[in-house]
Amino acid sequence: MKNLLTSLIKKEGVHGLNTRLSWLPDLAHLDAISGIKLSIKHITSILNDSALSVSEKIHLLLLIEDANRSTLQQQLIAFIKLDNLKPEITHHIVDINYAYYRMVFLSYTKLIDISFNKPRELQPQQPIKLVMLSRAIMTSINMLKWRYFERAGPPANLWSQSNTLYQYAAEHQLNKAMIKPYADLQHTTIDSLLLQLWMLGNLNFSGLLKSQIETVAELLNLSMHDINLHSEWNARDTFFVELTKDHPARRIRKLIPSTYSLFWELDGFEASIQHALHQIHTHQTVAFKGTSLKHTYLLEETLTYLKKEWSRTGYQRQRRRELRHDIIRTASVSVGVSAVCDLLQQLDLSHVPVKNLADGSLTKRPVQTRVVSQGTTNTLMVGKEKWNILNESTLGLGTFVSQETSPAVKPNKLVAILTTRAHAKPAIGVIRNSKQMSGGKLKIGIELLTENPNLASLKKFEIKKETDTHEQTTSSNSLNVEFFAIFIPYHTLLHKPASLIMPKIEFLPRTFYEIHFNHKREIVKFDDPIEQGDDWVCVSFPEELS
């Protein structure tokens, strides 16, 4: 980097510029947030200083970035690991980090616009151009990640600005040149970095948690250098970006774009995802493109989500099957398969109608259940969260919920929705999408599975061998605990057969289970699930028990 910087500034001018960086040693004595704030202040001052030349501004910006690199990385790692932060602390950390990356990104784009359009003899040397372009794109990736951490959308004009960066790189024949944006990184290319940004943009409103977003960014970083980016469409391509529009990567559907576009396919990426999932299922060390991945409980979920969203086959675009009617109604919602099963167990649906449950018989679970006084009547509201239903149909609901009170809400979560209608059972549904709205609200789209759920009890059925001792049998039985699953009856409108939703932690494929339902008992072996979500799996319901 020193050799590159000397090409920007004459030797006699370096000393004068160093006085503009006299504050950098102070960063070592400041906490991370204060240091980032101070850096934003000085970057703003430098960018707006008419006494500095473009080359001097580039020189200073590169050095300030280098000085903050380690602190920003530590901030990111710590923030991802920390859960249950107070909302105001979360907002503050996100806002400061986003503000830094936004300021740096705008600085790079402005300096690139000016310096790349000068007469060729006055332009920066090719290595400096490469560093500026690569850092601008990496800054935009970090900027987008911090926005996603709060489930916000991308900043205004991000895609138009990043597309302009590609056009600069292509015009100066830099898009395939190898570059190390920072000293601690591997070599990469402008094409690879932009693919990472565009594909990350494709996950807008995915509802992924912050650790999952970082995992996706890591996977893209490991694999996008293998992708062939080209301007001529061929039948194997699955994604594209229109360089004249303000959009991230989009999937190719029926129509091929006629505007200036770039195309690519992700078959190699999909194969690596599939291989990593196989390693998880066979309890091997998980590696992706030769790099070991930390196997957390969210890794399999993240890989499965990417396989579903980005695979060549099996992708299904979310579309409403019928119109929804606008309503305004408050509902009590339980989120997660465990909470849903607890709710159904409390309601004891096969014995007690809902309207008769406000009699104090549910006081065993005061956190899960509360009786809310409305006027002169008592209305049972079961569940931890209250949501506002805005529209509904027989197949789905549109709801609003506060992001601060519902941090665990994300696609593929199972929910139970209970309104105050007499005799109404909870509706069981799956969150299909979530969208950040103004005022700290989330707009949640829910696909309804049934409005007539019931509980079944299950436990693993072990076939005893003649060689089993009494002690072995006793020990085995003590570990085999009964659990509940949710019966979803036949769906008339969609012609879906009856199914059973059970906790993912209890499911083992090709295992025998003893099921008790509707005063009947059956031994069943489940094969692979029909569908699976965040913490649940859906399997075929045995006809013998229907």
XYZ file of C-alpha atoms in Angstrom, residues 460-462 464 468-481:
18
model
C -40.402 -43.252 19.318
C -41.271 -46.929 19.130
C -38.350 -49.190 19.850
C -37.044 -54.851 21.456
C -31.901 -56.693 25.361
C -31.528 -56.813 29.134
C -34.060 -55.387 31.566
C -31.610 -52.611 32.537
C -31.139 -51.586 28.896
C -34.894 -51.454 28.320
C -35.505 -49.346 31.427
C -32.757 -46.883 30.506
C -34.061 -46.617 26.930
C -37.640 -45.968 28.074
C -36.532 -43.150 30.388
C -34.994 -41.317 27.413
C -37.967 -41.894 25.118
C -40.267 -39.066 26.221
